[in-house]
Coordinates of C-alpha atoms in Angstrom, one line a residue:
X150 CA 7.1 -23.1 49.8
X151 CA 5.9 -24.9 46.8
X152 CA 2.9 -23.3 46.6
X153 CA 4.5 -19.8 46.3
X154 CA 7.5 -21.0 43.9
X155 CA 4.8 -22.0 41.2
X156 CA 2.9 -18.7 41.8
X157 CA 5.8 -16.5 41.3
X158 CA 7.0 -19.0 37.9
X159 CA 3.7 -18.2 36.7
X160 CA 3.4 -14.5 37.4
X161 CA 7.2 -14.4 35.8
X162 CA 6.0 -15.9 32.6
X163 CA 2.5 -13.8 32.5
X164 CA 5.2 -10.7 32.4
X165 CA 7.4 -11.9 30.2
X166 CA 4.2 -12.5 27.6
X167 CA 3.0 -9.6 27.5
X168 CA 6.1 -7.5 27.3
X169 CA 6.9 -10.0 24.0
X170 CA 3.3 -9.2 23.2
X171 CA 3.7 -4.8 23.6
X172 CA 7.7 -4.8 22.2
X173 CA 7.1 -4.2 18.6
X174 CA 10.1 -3.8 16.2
X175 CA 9.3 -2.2 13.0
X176 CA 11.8 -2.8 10.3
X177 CA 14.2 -0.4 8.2
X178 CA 11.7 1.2 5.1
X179 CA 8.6 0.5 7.2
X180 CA 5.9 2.1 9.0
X181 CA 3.5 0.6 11.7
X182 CA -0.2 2.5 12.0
X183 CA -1.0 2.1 15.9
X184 CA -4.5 2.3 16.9
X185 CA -5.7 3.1 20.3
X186 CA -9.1 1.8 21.5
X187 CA -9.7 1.7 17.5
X188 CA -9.1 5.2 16.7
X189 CA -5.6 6.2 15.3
X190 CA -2.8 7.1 17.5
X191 CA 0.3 6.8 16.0
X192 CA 2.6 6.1 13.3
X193 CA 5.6 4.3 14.4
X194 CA 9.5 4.4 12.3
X195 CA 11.8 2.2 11.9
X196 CA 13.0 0.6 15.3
X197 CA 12.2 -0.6 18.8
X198 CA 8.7 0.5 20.4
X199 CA 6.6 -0.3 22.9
X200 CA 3.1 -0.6 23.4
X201 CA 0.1 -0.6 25.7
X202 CA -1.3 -3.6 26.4
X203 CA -4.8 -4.7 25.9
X204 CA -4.8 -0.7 24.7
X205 CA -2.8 -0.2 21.6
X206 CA -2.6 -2.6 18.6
X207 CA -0.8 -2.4 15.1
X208 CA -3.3 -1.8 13.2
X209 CA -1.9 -2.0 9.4
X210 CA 1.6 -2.3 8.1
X211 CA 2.9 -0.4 5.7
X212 CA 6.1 -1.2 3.2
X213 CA 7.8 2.7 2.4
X214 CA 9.6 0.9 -0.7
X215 CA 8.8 0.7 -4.4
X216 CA 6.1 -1.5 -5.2
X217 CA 5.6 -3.2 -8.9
X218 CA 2.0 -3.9 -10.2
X219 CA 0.9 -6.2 -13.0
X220 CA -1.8 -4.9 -15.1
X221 CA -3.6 -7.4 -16.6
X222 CA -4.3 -7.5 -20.2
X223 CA -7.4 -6.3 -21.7
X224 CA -8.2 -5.3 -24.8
X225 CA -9.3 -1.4 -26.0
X226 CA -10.8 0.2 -28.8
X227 CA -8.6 2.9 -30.7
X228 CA -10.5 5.4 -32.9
X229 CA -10.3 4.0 -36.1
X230 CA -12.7 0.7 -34.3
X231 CA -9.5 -1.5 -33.9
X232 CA -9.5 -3.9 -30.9
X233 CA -5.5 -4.0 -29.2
X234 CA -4.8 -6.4 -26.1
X235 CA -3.2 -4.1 -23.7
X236 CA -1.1 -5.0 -20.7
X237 CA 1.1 -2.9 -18.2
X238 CA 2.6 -2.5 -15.3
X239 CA 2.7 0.3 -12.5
X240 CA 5.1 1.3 -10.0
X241 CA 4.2 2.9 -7.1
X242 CA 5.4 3.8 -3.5
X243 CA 3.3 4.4 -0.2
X244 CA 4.5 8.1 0.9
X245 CA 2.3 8.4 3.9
X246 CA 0.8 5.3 5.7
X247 CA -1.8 7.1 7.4
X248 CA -3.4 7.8 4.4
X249 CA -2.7 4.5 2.3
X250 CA -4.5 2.8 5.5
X251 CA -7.2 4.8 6.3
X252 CA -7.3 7.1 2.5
X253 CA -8.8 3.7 0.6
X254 CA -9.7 0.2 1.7
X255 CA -7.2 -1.0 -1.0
X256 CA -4.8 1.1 -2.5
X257 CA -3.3 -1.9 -5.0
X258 CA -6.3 -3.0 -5.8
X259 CA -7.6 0.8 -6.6
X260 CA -4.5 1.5 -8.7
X261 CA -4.8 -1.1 -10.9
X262 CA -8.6 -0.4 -11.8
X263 CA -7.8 3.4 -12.2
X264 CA -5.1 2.2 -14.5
X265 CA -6.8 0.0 -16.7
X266 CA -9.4 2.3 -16.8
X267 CA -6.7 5.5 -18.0
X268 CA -5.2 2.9 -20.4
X269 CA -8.4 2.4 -22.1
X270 CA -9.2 6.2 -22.5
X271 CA -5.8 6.8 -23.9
X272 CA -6.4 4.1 -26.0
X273 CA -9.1 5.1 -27.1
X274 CA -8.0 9.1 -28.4
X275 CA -5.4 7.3 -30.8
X276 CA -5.5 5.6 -34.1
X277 CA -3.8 1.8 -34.3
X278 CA -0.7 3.5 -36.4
X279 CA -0.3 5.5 -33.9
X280 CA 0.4 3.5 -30.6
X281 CA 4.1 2.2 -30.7
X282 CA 5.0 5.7 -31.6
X283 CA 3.5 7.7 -28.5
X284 CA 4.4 4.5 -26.2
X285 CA 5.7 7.2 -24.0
X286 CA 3.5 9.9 -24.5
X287 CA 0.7 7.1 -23.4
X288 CA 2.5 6.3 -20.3
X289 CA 2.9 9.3 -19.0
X290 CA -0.6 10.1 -19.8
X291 CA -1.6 7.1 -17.4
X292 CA 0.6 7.7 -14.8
X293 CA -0.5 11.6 -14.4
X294 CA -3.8 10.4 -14.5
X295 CA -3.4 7.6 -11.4
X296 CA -1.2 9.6 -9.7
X297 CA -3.3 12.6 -9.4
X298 CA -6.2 10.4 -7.8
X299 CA -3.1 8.2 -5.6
X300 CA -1.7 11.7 -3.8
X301 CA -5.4 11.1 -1.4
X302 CA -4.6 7.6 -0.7
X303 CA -1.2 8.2 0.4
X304 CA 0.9 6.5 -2.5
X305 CA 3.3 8.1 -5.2
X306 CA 2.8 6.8 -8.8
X307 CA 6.3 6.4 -10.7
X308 CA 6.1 5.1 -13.9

């Protein structure tokens, strides 16, 4: 009678692990990448889902909301051979996990180099008197230029 009482406390437990282990919850503004054996299966939305066990895995997690980058500074040449320490930052906003998971093996880290290397061209085309005046013309120069590379990595440029 003992015996069987510890089996079945043990069993009960083993259940109850792995249904904590396959009930995932994904919160609101989120997306889960599932992978199957290792090869994509799903997506999953905000909410309650449930896995297979020892067959499906979350494989990345993916925040939907706005994301703020620090450029760090660095300094650029403008035409007339003048050296300016330039610093920035860049907001941005995953639009499709999929492809910010399996697109590029870092999408931050990506955006950042693309971006100091757009601020430097930019830099670059103007004269020193110049640079406070086209501020704006300069960022948005930078931003068309990351996010036109960013649409194939599943992420959305803002400003």
């Amino acid at each position: 009678m003992n015996e069987s009482i510890i089996v079945i406390v043990v069993l009960a437990i083993l259940v109850i692990g792995l249904l904590i282990k396959t009930a995932v919850v994904v919160p609101q503004r989120s997306e889960f990448i599932v992978e199957r054996l290792g090869k994509f299966s799903k997506t999953m939305g905000a909410g309650f889902h449930i896995l297979i066990p020892f067959l499906d895995r979350v494989a990345y997690k993916r925040s939907l909301k706005e994301e703020m980058m620090d450029i760090p500074s660095q300094d650029c040449i403008t035409t007339d051979n003048v050296s300016v320490s330039v610093d920035g930052v860049l907001y941005l906003q995953v639009v499709d996990a999929k492809q910010s998971a399996y697109g590029i093996e870092n999408y931050r880290v990506a955006a950042s180099q693309l971006a100091q290397t757009s601020l430097r061209s930019v830099i670059g085309k103007i004269e020193l008197d110049r640079t406070f005046e086209e501020r704006e013309t300069l960022n948005q120069q930078v931003v068309a230029a990351i996010d036109e590379a960013a649409q194939n990595w599943g992420v959305k440029v803002l400003r």
